[in-house]
mmCIF file of C-alpha atoms in Angstrom:
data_model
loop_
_atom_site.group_PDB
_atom_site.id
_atom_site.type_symbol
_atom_site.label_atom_id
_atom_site.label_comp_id
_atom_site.label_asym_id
_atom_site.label_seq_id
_atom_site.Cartn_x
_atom_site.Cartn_y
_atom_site.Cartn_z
ATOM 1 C CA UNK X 1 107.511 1.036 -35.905
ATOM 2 C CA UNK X 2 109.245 -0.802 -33.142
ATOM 3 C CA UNK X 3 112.298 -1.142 -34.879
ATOM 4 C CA UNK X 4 112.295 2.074 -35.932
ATOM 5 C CA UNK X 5 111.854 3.095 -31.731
ATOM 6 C CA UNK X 6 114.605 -0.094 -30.737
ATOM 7 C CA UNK X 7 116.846 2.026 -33.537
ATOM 8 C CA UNK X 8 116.926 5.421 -32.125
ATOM 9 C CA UNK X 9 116.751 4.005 -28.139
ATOM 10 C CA UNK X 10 120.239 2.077 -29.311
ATOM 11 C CA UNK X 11 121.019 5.551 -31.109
ATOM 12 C CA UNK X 12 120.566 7.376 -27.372
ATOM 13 C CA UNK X 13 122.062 5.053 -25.511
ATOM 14 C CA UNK X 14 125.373 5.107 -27.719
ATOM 15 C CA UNK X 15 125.693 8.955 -27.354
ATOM 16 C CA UNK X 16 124.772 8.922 -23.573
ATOM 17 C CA UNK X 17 127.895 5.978 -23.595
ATOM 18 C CA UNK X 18 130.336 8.571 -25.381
ATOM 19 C CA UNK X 19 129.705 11.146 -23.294
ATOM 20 C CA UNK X 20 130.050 9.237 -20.567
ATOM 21 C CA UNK X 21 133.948 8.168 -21.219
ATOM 22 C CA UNK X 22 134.830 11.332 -22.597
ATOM 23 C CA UNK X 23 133.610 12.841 -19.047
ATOM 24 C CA UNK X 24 135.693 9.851 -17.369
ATOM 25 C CA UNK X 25 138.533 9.993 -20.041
ATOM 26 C CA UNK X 26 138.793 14.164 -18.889
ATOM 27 C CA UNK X 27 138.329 13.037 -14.954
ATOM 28 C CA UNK X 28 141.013 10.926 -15.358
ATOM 29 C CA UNK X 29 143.131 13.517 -17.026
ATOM 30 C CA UNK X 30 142.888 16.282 -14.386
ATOM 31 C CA UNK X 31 143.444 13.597 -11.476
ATOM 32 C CA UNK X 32 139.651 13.515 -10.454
ATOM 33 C CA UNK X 33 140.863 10.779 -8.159
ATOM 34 C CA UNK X 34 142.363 13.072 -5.866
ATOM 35 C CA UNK X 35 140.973 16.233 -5.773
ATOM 36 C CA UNK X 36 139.556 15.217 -2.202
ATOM 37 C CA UNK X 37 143.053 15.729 -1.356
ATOM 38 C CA UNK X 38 144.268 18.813 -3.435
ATOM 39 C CA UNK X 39 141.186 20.292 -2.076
ATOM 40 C CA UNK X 40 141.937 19.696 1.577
ATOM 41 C CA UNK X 41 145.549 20.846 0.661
ATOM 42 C CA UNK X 42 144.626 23.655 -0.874
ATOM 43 C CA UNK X 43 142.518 24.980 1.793
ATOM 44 C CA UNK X 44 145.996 24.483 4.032
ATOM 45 C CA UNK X 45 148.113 26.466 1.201
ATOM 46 C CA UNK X 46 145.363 29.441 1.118
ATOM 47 C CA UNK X 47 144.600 29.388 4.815
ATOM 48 C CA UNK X 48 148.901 30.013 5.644
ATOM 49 C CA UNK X 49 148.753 32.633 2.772
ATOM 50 C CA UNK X 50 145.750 34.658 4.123
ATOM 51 C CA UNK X 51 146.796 34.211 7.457
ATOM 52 C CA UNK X 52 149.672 36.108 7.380
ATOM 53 C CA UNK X 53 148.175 39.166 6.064
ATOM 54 C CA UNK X 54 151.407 40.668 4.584
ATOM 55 C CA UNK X 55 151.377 41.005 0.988
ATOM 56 C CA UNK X 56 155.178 41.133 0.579
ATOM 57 C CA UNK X 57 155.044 37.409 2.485
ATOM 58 C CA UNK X 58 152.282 36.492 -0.037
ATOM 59 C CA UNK X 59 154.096 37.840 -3.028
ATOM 60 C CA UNK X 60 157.450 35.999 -2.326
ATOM 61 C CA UNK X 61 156.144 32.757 -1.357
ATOM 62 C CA UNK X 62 153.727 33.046 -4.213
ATOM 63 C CA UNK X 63 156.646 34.001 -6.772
ATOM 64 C CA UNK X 64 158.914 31.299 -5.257
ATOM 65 C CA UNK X 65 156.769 28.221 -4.559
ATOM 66 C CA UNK X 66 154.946 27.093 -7.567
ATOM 67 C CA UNK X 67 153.032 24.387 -5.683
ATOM 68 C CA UNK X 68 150.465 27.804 -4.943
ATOM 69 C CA UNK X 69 149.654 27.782 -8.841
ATOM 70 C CA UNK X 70 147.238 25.279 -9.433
ATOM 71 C CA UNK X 71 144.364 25.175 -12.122
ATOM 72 C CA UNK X 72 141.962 23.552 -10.638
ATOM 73 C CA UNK X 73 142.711 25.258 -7.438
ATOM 74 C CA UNK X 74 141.911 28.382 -8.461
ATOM 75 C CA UNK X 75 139.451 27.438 -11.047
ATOM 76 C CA UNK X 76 137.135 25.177 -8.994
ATOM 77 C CA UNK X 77 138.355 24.902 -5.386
ATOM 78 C CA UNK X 78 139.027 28.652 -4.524
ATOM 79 C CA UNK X 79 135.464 29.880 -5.230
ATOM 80 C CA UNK X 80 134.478 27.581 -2.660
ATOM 81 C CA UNK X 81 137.379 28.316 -0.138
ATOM 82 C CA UNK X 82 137.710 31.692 0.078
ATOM 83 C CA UNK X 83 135.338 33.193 1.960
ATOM 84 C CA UNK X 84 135.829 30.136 4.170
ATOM 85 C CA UNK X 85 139.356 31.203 4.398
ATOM 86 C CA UNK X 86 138.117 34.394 5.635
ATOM 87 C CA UNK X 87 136.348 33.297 7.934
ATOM 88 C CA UNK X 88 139.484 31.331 9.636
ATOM 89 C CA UNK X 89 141.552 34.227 9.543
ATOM 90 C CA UNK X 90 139.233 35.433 11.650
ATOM 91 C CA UNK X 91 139.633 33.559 13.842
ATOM 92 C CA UNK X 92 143.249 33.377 13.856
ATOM 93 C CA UNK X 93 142.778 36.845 14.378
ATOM 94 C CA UNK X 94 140.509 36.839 17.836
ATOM 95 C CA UNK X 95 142.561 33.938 19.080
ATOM 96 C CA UNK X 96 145.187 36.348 18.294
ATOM 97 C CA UNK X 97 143.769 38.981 20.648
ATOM 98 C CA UNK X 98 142.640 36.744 23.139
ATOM 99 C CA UNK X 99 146.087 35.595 23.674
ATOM 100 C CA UNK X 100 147.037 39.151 25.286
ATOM 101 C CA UNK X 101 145.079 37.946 28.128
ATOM 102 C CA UNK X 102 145.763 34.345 28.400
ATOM 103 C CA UNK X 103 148.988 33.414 27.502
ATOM 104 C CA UNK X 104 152.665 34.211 28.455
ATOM 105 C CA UNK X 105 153.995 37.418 27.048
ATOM 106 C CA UNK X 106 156.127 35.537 24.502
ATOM 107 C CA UNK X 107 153.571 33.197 23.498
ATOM 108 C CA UNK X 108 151.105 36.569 22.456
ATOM 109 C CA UNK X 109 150.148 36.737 18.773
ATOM 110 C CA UNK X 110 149.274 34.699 15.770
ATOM 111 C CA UNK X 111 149.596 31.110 16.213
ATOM 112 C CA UNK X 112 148.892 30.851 11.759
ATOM 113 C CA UNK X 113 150.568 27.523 11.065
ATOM 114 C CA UNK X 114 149.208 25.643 14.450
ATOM 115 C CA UNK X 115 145.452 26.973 13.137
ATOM 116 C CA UNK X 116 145.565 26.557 9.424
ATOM 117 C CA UNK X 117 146.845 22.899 10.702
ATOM 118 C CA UNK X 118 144.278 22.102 12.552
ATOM 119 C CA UNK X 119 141.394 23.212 9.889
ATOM 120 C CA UNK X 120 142.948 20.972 7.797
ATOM 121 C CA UNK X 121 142.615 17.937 9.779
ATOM 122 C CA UNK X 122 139.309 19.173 11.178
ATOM 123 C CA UNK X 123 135.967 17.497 10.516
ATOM 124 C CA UNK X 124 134.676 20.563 9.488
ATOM 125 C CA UNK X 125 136.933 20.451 6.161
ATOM 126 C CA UNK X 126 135.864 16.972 5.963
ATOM 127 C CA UNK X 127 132.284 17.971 5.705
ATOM 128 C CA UNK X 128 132.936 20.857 3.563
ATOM 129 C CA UNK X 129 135.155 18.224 1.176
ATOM 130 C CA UNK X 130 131.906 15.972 1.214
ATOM 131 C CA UNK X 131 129.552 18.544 0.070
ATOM 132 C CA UNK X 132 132.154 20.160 -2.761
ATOM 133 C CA UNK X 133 132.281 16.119 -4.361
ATOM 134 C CA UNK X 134 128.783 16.451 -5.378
ATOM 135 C CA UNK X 135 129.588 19.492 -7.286
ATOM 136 C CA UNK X 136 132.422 18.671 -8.938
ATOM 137 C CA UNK X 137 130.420 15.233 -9.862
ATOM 138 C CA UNK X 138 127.842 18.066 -11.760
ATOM 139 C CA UNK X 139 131.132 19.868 -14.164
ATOM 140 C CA UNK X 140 130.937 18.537 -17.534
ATOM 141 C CA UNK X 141 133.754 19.937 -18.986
ATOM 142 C CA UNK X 142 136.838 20.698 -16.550
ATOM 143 C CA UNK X 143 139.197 22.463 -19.124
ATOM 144 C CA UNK X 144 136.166 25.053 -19.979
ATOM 145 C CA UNK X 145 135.977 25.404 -16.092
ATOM 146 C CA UNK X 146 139.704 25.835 -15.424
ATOM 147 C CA UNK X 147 139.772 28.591 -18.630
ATOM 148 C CA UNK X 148 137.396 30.737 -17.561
ATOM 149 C CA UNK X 149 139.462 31.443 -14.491
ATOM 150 C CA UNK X 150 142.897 30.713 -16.401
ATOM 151 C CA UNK X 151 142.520 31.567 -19.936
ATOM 152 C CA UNK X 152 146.654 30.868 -19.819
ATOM 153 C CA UNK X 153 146.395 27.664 -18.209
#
């Protein structure tokens, strides 16, 4: 009877062991290593995007710059990022009306890049990086992830 329970306990801990580097084999794959990065970036890329608000701008830069098209970006990153992204273009907007009253007639308007800029250096994307790690620690199988959003990719 022990044997028999030492057998299959040896038997569960070899599956647990494959799953394990298949999950770290896939990581590796998709550049787990730096999504702490491509996140941050991407929030930059999305934030300039939104922020101008013109469709024809988004179109071009989307059709000419494929740094925009990124599978995990849109797959795993985005869902998280875009209503924050919102949120800052907001703000870019108010700061844009504020600026009537504050600033020198050429200095009124949008200030996009100078925002986005400093979200992406700000502690709050820090935090908001921190909290996203633990859930992309949780996805089992990336390429299933990036599909359901891509089914091209």
């Amino acid at each position: 009877m022990r044997s028999l329970f030492f057998l299959l306990f040896c038997l569960f801990i070899a599956s647990c062991s494959s799953q394990h580097k298949a999950i770290k084999k896939e990581r590796e794959a998709w550049g787990f290593k730096n999504w702490k990065t491509e996140f941050k970036d991407r929030a930059l890329c999305l934030c300039l995007l939104e922020g101008y608000e013109n469709s024809d701008v988004q179109k071009f830069i989307v059709q000419n710059d494929k740094s925009y098209y990124s599978g995990i970006g849109i797959a795993i990153f985005d869902p998280t990022l875009k209503p924050i992204i919102r949120q800052e273009v907001e703000k870019i907007k108010q700061d844009s009306i504020n600026s009537i009253h504050t600033a020198p007639e050429a200095a009124v308007g949008k200030k996009i890049f100078s925002h986005c800029l400093n979200f992406y250096k700000s502690k709050r994307l820090d935090s908001i990086t921190k909290k996203e790690v633990l859930k992309w620690k949780k996805i089992k199988n990336i390429e299933e992830e990036v599909l359901k959003y891509v089914p091209t990719y």
